[in-house]
Coordinates of C-alpha atoms in Angstrom, one line a residue:
M10 CA -65.3 102.8 73.5
S11 CA -66.5 99.2 73.7
E12 CA -67.5 97.2 70.6
R13 CA -71.0 97.9 69.4
N14 CA -73.1 95.9 67.0
E15 CA -75.2 98.9 66.1
A16 CA -74.2 102.0 64.4
A17 CA -72.1 104.6 66.2
P18 CA -74.0 106.6 68.8
A19 CA -75.3 110.0 67.6
V20 CA -74.4 112.9 69.9
A21 CA -75.2 116.5 69.6
V22 CA -72.9 119.2 71.0
V23 CA -74.6 122.6 71.6
G24 CA -72.1 125.5 71.6
G25 CA -69.3 126.3 69.2
G26 CA -66.9 127.8 71.7
A27 CA -63.6 126.3 72.8
V28 CA -65.1 123.7 75.1
G29 CA -67.8 122.7 72.6
V30 CA -65.5 122.3 69.5
T31 CA -62.9 120.4 71.6
A32 CA -65.5 118.0 73.0
A33 CA -67.0 117.5 69.5
A34 CA -63.5 116.7 68.0
D35 CA -62.6 114.4 70.9
L36 CA -65.9 112.6 70.8
A37 CA -65.6 112.0 67.0
A38 CA -62.0 110.7 67.5
R39 CA -63.6 108.1 69.8
G40 CA -65.9 106.8 67.1
V41 CA -69.0 108.9 67.9
D42 CA -71.2 110.4 65.2
V43 CA -71.2 114.1 66.3
T44 CA -73.2 117.1 65.1
L45 CA -72.2 120.5 66.6
Y46 CA -74.8 123.3 66.7
E47 CA -73.8 127.0 67.1
R48 CA -76.3 129.9 66.9
G49 CA -73.7 132.1 65.3
S50 CA -70.2 131.4 64.0
L51 CA -67.6 129.3 65.8
G52 CA -66.0 131.2 68.6
A53 CA -68.1 134.3 68.1
E54 CA -69.1 134.7 71.7
S55 CA -67.1 134.3 74.9
S56 CA -64.2 132.2 73.5
G57 CA -63.6 134.8 70.8
R58 CA -63.4 137.6 73.4
A59 CA -61.3 135.7 75.9
A60 CA -57.9 136.9 77.0
G61 CA -55.8 133.8 76.1
V62 CA -53.9 133.8 79.4
L63 CA -52.8 130.2 80.1
Y64 CA -51.3 128.7 83.3
D65 CA -51.3 125.6 85.5
A66 CA -50.5 127.4 88.8
Y67 CA -53.4 126.1 90.9
A68 CA -53.2 124.9 94.5
E69 CA -56.3 122.7 94.7
D70 CA -55.9 119.1 93.5
V71 CA -58.6 118.8 90.9
D72 CA -57.9 122.3 89.5
A73 CA -54.2 121.6 89.3
A74 CA -54.7 118.3 87.5
L75 CA -57.1 119.8 84.9
A76 CA -54.8 122.7 84.3
A77 CA -51.8 120.5 83.8
R78 CA -53.7 118.4 81.2
A79 CA -54.9 121.6 79.5
M80 CA -51.4 123.0 79.3
E81 CA -50.1 119.7 78.0
R82 CA -52.6 119.7 75.2
F83 CA -52.0 123.4 74.3
R84 CA -48.3 122.6 73.9
A85 CA -49.0 119.5 71.9
F86 CA -51.5 121.5 69.6
D87 CA -48.7 124.1 69.1
R88 CA -46.9 121.3 67.2
S89 CA -49.8 119.4 65.7
L90 CA -52.8 121.8 65.1
P91 CA -52.3 123.9 62.0
G92 CA -53.2 127.5 62.5
F93 CA -52.7 127.5 66.3
S94 CA -49.6 128.6 68.3
F95 CA -48.7 128.6 72.0
A96 CA -46.3 131.3 73.3
P97 CA -44.4 130.3 76.5
C98 CA -44.3 133.2 79.0
P99 CA -43.8 133.3 82.8
Y100 CA -46.8 134.3 84.9
V101 CA -46.4 136.7 87.8
I102 CA -48.9 137.0 90.7
A103 CA -48.2 140.4 92.4
V104 CA -49.8 141.6 95.7
R105 CA -49.3 145.1 96.9
E106 CA -48.3 146.3 100.4
G107 CA -51.3 146.5 102.7
D108 CA -53.3 143.8 100.8
P109 CA -54.4 141.1 103.3
D110 CA -54.1 138.5 100.4
A111 CA -50.3 138.9 100.7
D112 CA -50.3 136.6 103.8
A113 CA -51.9 133.7 101.8
V114 CA -49.3 133.7 98.9
P115 CA -46.5 131.7 100.5
A116 CA -48.8 128.8 101.5
M117 CA -50.4 129.0 98.0
V118 CA -47.0 128.7 96.4
E119 CA -46.1 125.7 98.6
R120 CA -49.4 123.9 97.5
M121 CA -48.7 124.6 93.9
R122 CA -45.2 123.2 94.3
S123 CA -46.6 120.1 95.9
H124 CA -48.3 119.5 92.6
G125 CA -45.0 119.7 90.8
R126 CA -45.5 123.2 89.5
D127 CA -42.5 125.4 88.8
V128 CA -43.6 128.3 91.0
S129 CA -41.5 130.3 93.3
L130 CA -41.7 133.2 95.7
V131 CA -39.6 136.2 94.7
T132 CA -38.7 139.4 96.4
P133 CA -40.0 142.6 94.8
S134 CA -36.5 143.7 94.1
A135 CA -35.6 140.4 92.4
L136 CA -38.8 140.7 90.4
A137 CA -37.9 144.2 89.1
D138 CA -34.3 143.0 88.3
R139 CA -35.6 140.2 86.1
F140 CA -38.6 141.8 84.4
P141 CA -39.5 145.3 83.0
I142 CA -42.2 145.8 85.6
A143 CA -42.3 148.1 88.7
A144 CA -42.3 146.3 92.0
D145 CA -41.5 148.9 94.7
D146 CA -45.1 148.9 96.0
L147 CA -45.4 145.1 96.3
A148 CA -45.5 143.0 99.5
V149 CA -45.0 139.7 97.8
A150 CA -44.8 138.1 94.3
A151 CA -44.7 134.7 92.8
V152 CA -43.5 133.5 89.4
A153 CA -45.0 130.5 87.6
E154 CA -42.5 129.5 84.9
G155 CA -44.7 127.0 83.0
A156 CA -47.3 129.4 81.6
G157 CA -48.0 131.0 78.2
W158 CA -50.6 132.7 76.1
C159 CA -52.4 132.2 72.8
D160 CA -55.0 133.7 70.5
P161 CA -58.3 132.2 71.6
A162 CA -60.0 132.7 68.2
S163 CA -57.3 130.8 66.4
Y164 CA -57.7 127.9 68.8
V165 CA -61.4 127.7 68.1
E166 CA -60.9 128.0 64.4
A167 CA -58.1 125.4 64.3
T168 CA -60.0 123.0 66.5
G169 CA -63.1 123.5 64.3
R170 CA -61.1 122.4 61.3
R171 CA -59.8 119.4 63.4
A172 CA -63.4 118.5 64.3
R173 CA -64.4 118.5 60.6
R174 CA -61.4 116.3 59.8
E175 CA -62.6 113.8 62.5
G176 CA -66.0 113.7 60.8
V177 CA -68.0 116.2 62.9
T178 CA -71.0 117.9 61.2
I179 CA -70.9 121.6 62.1
E180 CA -74.2 123.5 61.8
T181 CA -73.5 127.3 62.4
E182 CA -76.2 130.0 62.4
T183 CA -78.5 127.5 63.9
V184 CA -80.6 128.1 67.1
V185 CA -81.5 125.0 69.1
S186 CA -82.9 124.1 72.5
V187 CA -83.2 120.9 74.4
T188 CA -86.6 119.2 74.4
G189 CA -88.2 117.4 77.3
D190 CA -88.8 114.2 75.4
G191 CA -85.6 112.2 75.7
P192 CA -82.3 113.4 74.3
G193 CA -83.6 115.6 71.5
L194 CA -83.1 119.1 70.1
R195 CA -85.6 121.6 68.8
I196 CA -84.0 123.1 65.8
D197 CA -85.4 126.5 64.7
G198 CA -86.0 127.0 61.0
E199 CA -84.1 130.0 59.5
D200 CA -86.4 130.7 56.5
D201 CA -90.0 129.6 57.2
G202 CA -89.9 130.0 61.0
R203 CA -90.9 126.4 61.6
A204 CA -88.9 124.1 63.9
E205 CA -88.0 120.5 63.7
T206 CA -87.0 118.1 66.4
R207 CA -84.1 115.7 66.1
E208 CA -83.4 112.8 68.4
F209 CA -79.9 111.8 69.5
D210 CA -78.4 109.2 71.8
A211 CA -77.0 112.0 73.9
V212 CA -76.9 115.8 74.0
V213 CA -74.0 117.9 75.4
V214 CA -74.8 121.5 76.3
A215 CA -71.6 123.6 76.3
A216 CA -73.3 126.9 75.4
G217 CA -71.5 129.2 77.8
A218 CA -73.7 132.2 78.8
R219 CA -76.7 130.6 77.1
T220 CA -76.4 127.3 78.9
A221 CA -79.5 127.8 81.2
D222 CA -81.6 129.0 78.2
V223 CA -80.7 126.0 76.1
L224 CA -81.7 123.6 78.9
A225 CA -84.9 125.4 79.9
G226 CA -86.9 123.6 77.1
A227 CA -86.3 120.3 78.9
G228 CA -87.3 121.7 82.2
V229 CA -83.8 121.5 83.5
E230 CA -82.5 124.3 85.7
V231 CA -78.8 124.9 86.3
P232 CA -77.2 127.7 88.3
V233 CA -74.9 129.1 85.6
V234 CA -75.1 132.9 85.4
P235 CA -73.3 135.1 82.9
Y236 CA -71.5 138.2 83.9
R237 CA -69.5 140.8 82.0
V238 CA -65.7 141.1 81.8
Q239 CA -63.6 143.5 79.8
A240 CA -60.2 143.7 78.0
L241 CA -58.1 146.1 75.9
T242 CA -55.1 146.1 73.6
S243 CA -52.5 148.7 73.2
G244 CA -49.7 149.3 70.7
V245 CA -47.2 149.9 73.6
A246 CA -44.2 147.6 73.0
Y247 CA -44.1 145.0 75.9
D248 CA -41.8 142.0 76.1
G249 CA -42.3 141.2 79.8
P250 CA -44.1 138.4 81.6
M251 CA -47.8 138.0 82.1
V252 CA -48.7 139.8 85.3
Y253 CA -51.7 139.6 87.5
D254 CA -51.8 142.6 89.9
A255 CA -54.1 140.9 92.4
T256 CA -54.7 144.0 94.5
A257 CA -55.9 146.0 91.4
G258 CA -57.6 143.0 89.9
V259 CA -55.9 143.6 86.5
Y260 CA -53.8 141.3 84.3
V261 CA -51.5 142.1 81.4
R262 CA -49.8 139.9 78.8
P263 CA -47.8 140.4 75.6
H264 CA -49.8 140.8 72.4
P265 CA -48.8 140.7 68.8
T266 CA -49.5 144.5 68.6
G267 CA -48.0 145.4 72.0
L268 CA -49.9 144.3 75.1
L269 CA -53.4 143.0 76.2
A270 CA -54.8 143.9 79.6
G271 CA -58.1 143.4 81.5
D272 CA -60.3 142.5 83.8
G273 CA -63.2 144.9 84.3
T274 CA -65.4 142.3 86.0
E275 CA -69.0 143.4 86.7
P276 CA -70.4 141.0 89.4
V277 CA -74.0 141.3 88.3
P278 CA -76.0 139.0 85.9
A279 CA -75.7 140.0 82.2
D280 CA -78.1 139.3 79.3
P281 CA -76.2 137.5 76.5
D282 CA -78.6 139.1 74.0
D283 CA -78.3 142.6 75.4
Y284 CA -75.0 143.6 77.0
G285 CA -72.5 146.3 76.1
R286 CA -69.8 144.7 73.9
E287 CA -67.5 147.8 73.9
G288 CA -65.1 148.6 76.8
D289 CA -66.4 151.2 79.3
D290 CA -64.6 154.5 79.9
W291 CA -64.2 153.6 83.6
F292 CA -62.6 150.3 82.7
V293 CA -60.1 151.9 80.3
A294 CA -59.2 154.6 82.9
S295 CA -58.8 152.0 85.7
V296 CA -56.6 149.6 83.6
T297 CA -54.5 152.6 82.3
E298 CA -53.8 153.6 85.9
T299 CA -52.7 150.1 86.8
L300 CA -50.5 149.8 83.7
R301 CA -48.8 153.1 84.6
D302 CA -48.1 151.7 88.1
R303 CA -46.9 148.3 87.0
V304 CA -45.4 148.3 83.4
D305 CA -42.1 150.1 82.8
A306 CA -43.0 150.8 79.2
V307 CA -46.1 152.7 80.2
S308 CA -44.9 154.4 83.3
G309 CA -44.1 158.1 83.4
D310 CA -44.9 161.5 84.9
G311 CA -48.4 163.0 84.9
P312 CA -51.9 161.7 84.9
D313 CA -52.2 161.7 81.1
V314 CA -49.3 159.3 80.5
G315 CA -50.6 155.8 79.6
P316 CA -51.0 153.3 76.8
D317 CA -52.5 154.2 73.4
V318 CA -55.6 152.0 73.5
E319 CA -56.3 150.4 70.2
R320 CA -59.4 148.5 71.2
A321 CA -61.5 147.9 74.3
W322 CA -64.2 145.3 74.4
A323 CA -66.4 143.2 76.7
G324 CA -67.3 139.6 76.8
L325 CA -69.2 137.2 79.1
C326 CA -67.9 134.7 81.7
T327 CA -70.2 132.5 83.7
A328 CA -70.5 132.0 87.5
T329 CA -71.7 129.0 89.6
P330 CA -72.7 129.1 93.3
D331 CA -69.5 127.5 94.6
G332 CA -67.0 128.6 91.9
D333 CA -66.6 125.0 90.6
P334 CA -67.7 123.9 87.1
L335 CA -70.9 122.0 86.4
V336 CA -69.7 119.1 84.2
G337 CA -71.5 115.8 83.8
P338 CA -75.0 114.2 83.5
V339 CA -77.8 116.5 84.4
G340 CA -81.6 116.2 84.9
E341 CA -83.8 113.1 84.8
G342 CA -84.1 112.9 81.0
G343 CA -84.7 109.1 80.8
D344 CA -82.4 106.3 79.8
G345 CA -79.7 106.2 77.2
P346 CA -79.3 103.6 74.5
D347 CA -78.1 101.0 76.9
G348 CA -80.9 101.5 79.3
D349 CA -79.0 103.0 82.2
A350 CA -77.1 106.1 80.9
D351 CA -78.2 109.7 81.3
P352 CA -78.5 111.1 77.8
L353 CA -78.2 114.8 78.7
F354 CA -74.9 116.4 79.8
V355 CA -73.8 119.9 80.6
A356 CA -70.4 121.7 80.7
G357 CA -70.7 125.0 82.5
W358 CA -67.9 126.7 84.4
Q359 CA -66.8 129.6 86.7
G360 CA -64.4 131.6 84.6
H361 CA -61.3 130.0 83.2
G362 CA -63.4 128.2 80.6
F363 CA -61.0 128.9 77.7
M364 CA -57.9 128.3 79.8
R365 CA -59.1 124.7 80.6
A366 CA -60.9 124.0 77.4
P367 CA -58.5 121.3 76.1
A368 CA -58.9 119.3 79.3
M369 CA -62.6 120.0 79.8
G370 CA -63.5 119.0 76.2
E371 CA -61.5 115.8 76.7
L372 CA -63.2 115.1 80.0
V373 CA -66.7 115.6 78.5
A374 CA -65.8 113.3 75.6
E375 CA -64.5 110.5 77.9
G376 CA -67.4 110.9 80.2
V377 CA -70.1 110.8 77.5
V378 CA -68.5 107.7 75.9
A379 CA -68.4 106.0 79.3
S380 CA -72.0 106.9 80.1
L381 CA -73.2 105.6 76.7
D382 CA -71.3 102.4 77.4
G383 CA -73.3 102.0 80.6
T384 CA -70.9 103.3 83.2
D385 CA -72.8 105.1 85.9
A386 CA -71.5 108.6 86.9
D387 CA -71.0 107.4 90.5
D388 CA -68.9 104.4 89.4
P389 CA -65.3 104.6 90.6
E390 CA -64.3 103.9 87.0
S391 CA -66.3 106.8 85.6
P392 CA -64.3 109.7 84.2
W393 CA -66.7 112.2 85.6
I394 CA -65.4 114.3 88.5
G395 CA -67.7 114.1 91.5
A396 CA -66.9 117.6 92.7
F397 CA -68.3 118.9 89.4
D398 CA -71.5 116.9 89.5
P399 CA -74.3 119.3 88.2
D400 CA -76.9 117.7 90.5
R401 CA -75.2 119.0 93.6
F402 CA -77.5 121.9 93.1
D403 CA -81.2 122.2 92.7
G404 CA -80.7 124.7 89.8
D405 CA -82.6 127.7 91.2
E406 CA -80.0 128.9 93.7
A407 CA -79.5 132.6 94.2
F408 CA -75.9 133.5 94.8
D409 CA -73.4 136.4 94.5
I410 CA -71.2 136.4 91.5
S411 CA -67.4 136.4 92.1
E412 CA -64.7 136.7 89.5
G413 CA -62.8 133.6 88.5
M414 CA -59.3 135.1 88.7
S415 CA -58.2 136.0 92.2
V416 CA -55.7 134.9 94.8
G417 CA -58.6 133.3 96.8
E418 CA -59.5 131.1 93.9
R419 CA -56.0 129.8 93.6
T420 CA -55.2 129.0 97.3
G421 CA -57.6 126.1 97.6
E422 CA -58.5 127.3 101.0
S423 CA -61.8 129.1 100.3
D424 CA -65.0 127.9 101.9
R425 CA -66.2 126.3 98.7
R426 CA -63.4 123.7 99.0
E427 CA -64.2 122.6 102.5
G428 CA -65.1 118.9 102.8
R429 CA -63.8 118.0 99.3

C-alpha cells in the first residue's frame, strides 16, 4: 500500500467464513484497519459444513491460477498456521462406461497438464492396482497427484486467530447490512433492538448464502443464489485417494474417523434461515450405493452392505448465472477516500468457495488496497480479475442452478467460457 499521511483506511468485512477471515487477515497484514462482522460464530455456516476437498486440477486459465495459489497457501499454512494441517492425497476423477463425459476427459487432462499440473490418464485396471477402489465399470480415469484435504472448521478457526494477531477486530453474533449512504453498515443492536450506522472507507461483503440480503439495504442486486448440498461421515476405515465418481456425482475422501462422502446437490434456491441441516434419507441411500460400487472397504454382497453412517448433514453453496465468481467493486456507492475508488466490494462464488479461499481472500485484500489507493478496476495494473467483475450482470437475472463440481466445470470448454 502506498504511503498515506492520514490514518490507515478503515475497512469492514462482512462474513466470518473462510474467504471473509482470510481477506480480513490479509487486509490487516497490508496496514488496513479491519473490523470483521459475523452474524453467528466464525465458520458456523457454509465453511464449517464444507467437505475440505482441495485440488488444483483445473483446465481453464484463471481457475488454474487461483487454485494453484490456494494450494500453495494451504501448504504454507500447514507449516506456519498453528491449529491447521493439510493432508496430501491424490485426487481421482472417475467416469463410468456409457457416460458421455468420458470423451472429454483426455482433452481436459491435457489442458490441466499445460498449466503444469501433475495429472495423468490411467486405465481402469492400473487404477485398481494402485488404489483400494473398484474400477471394472469405468471408461476412463485421471489422477491428480498434487491434491489434499483438510478440516475446514480448523482453517477458519486458525485464520481467525491469525486475523486477531494482525489486529483485526472481530465482532461475532452481530447482524449487519450495507446502507445506501456511502460505505456504511447498519449494525443491529442485540439488547435494545436499536441499530447504529458506522461509516468505513470500504466495505467487503463475503457473506456466502446471505450476500444478496446484506447488499439489499444499499439497493445493490447481485445474482448469488444459495443451494443445498450434503455430506456424511462413516467409521469405515479408508486409506485410499480422494475420488470423484463423476457419473454418480459423488465424492469420497479419507477422514480422521474413516471416510467422508457427499454431494447431494439440490439445484433449487434455498433459504439460509430455513433449510434442512440434517442429511436426507435419499442422500444417504444414494451415497451408500455409490460407496458400495466404488470403495473396496465398503463393497460386499447384498443390498444392506454399506458404511455405518456416523453423521449426515447439509450446508449451503452459492450459484451464479455463468458459474464464475463475482469478486470486485459493485454498485454505484459513491467515491472512496481518494475520490475515485468504489467503496463497496463483493466476494461471491459458484461452489468451490472454501477450496479457493486462501487465494480469493488474498485477491480481495490486494484489490481493495489497490482501489483505495486510486487504481481503477479496469486499469491493467489492477489486481481485480475482469472475468469476475460483478457488474457483468444486472443483478436480477433468473438462471438454473448447476453444481460446482462436475467434469464440465473442469474442462474449460463450457459455454460460459466462450469469448474469455
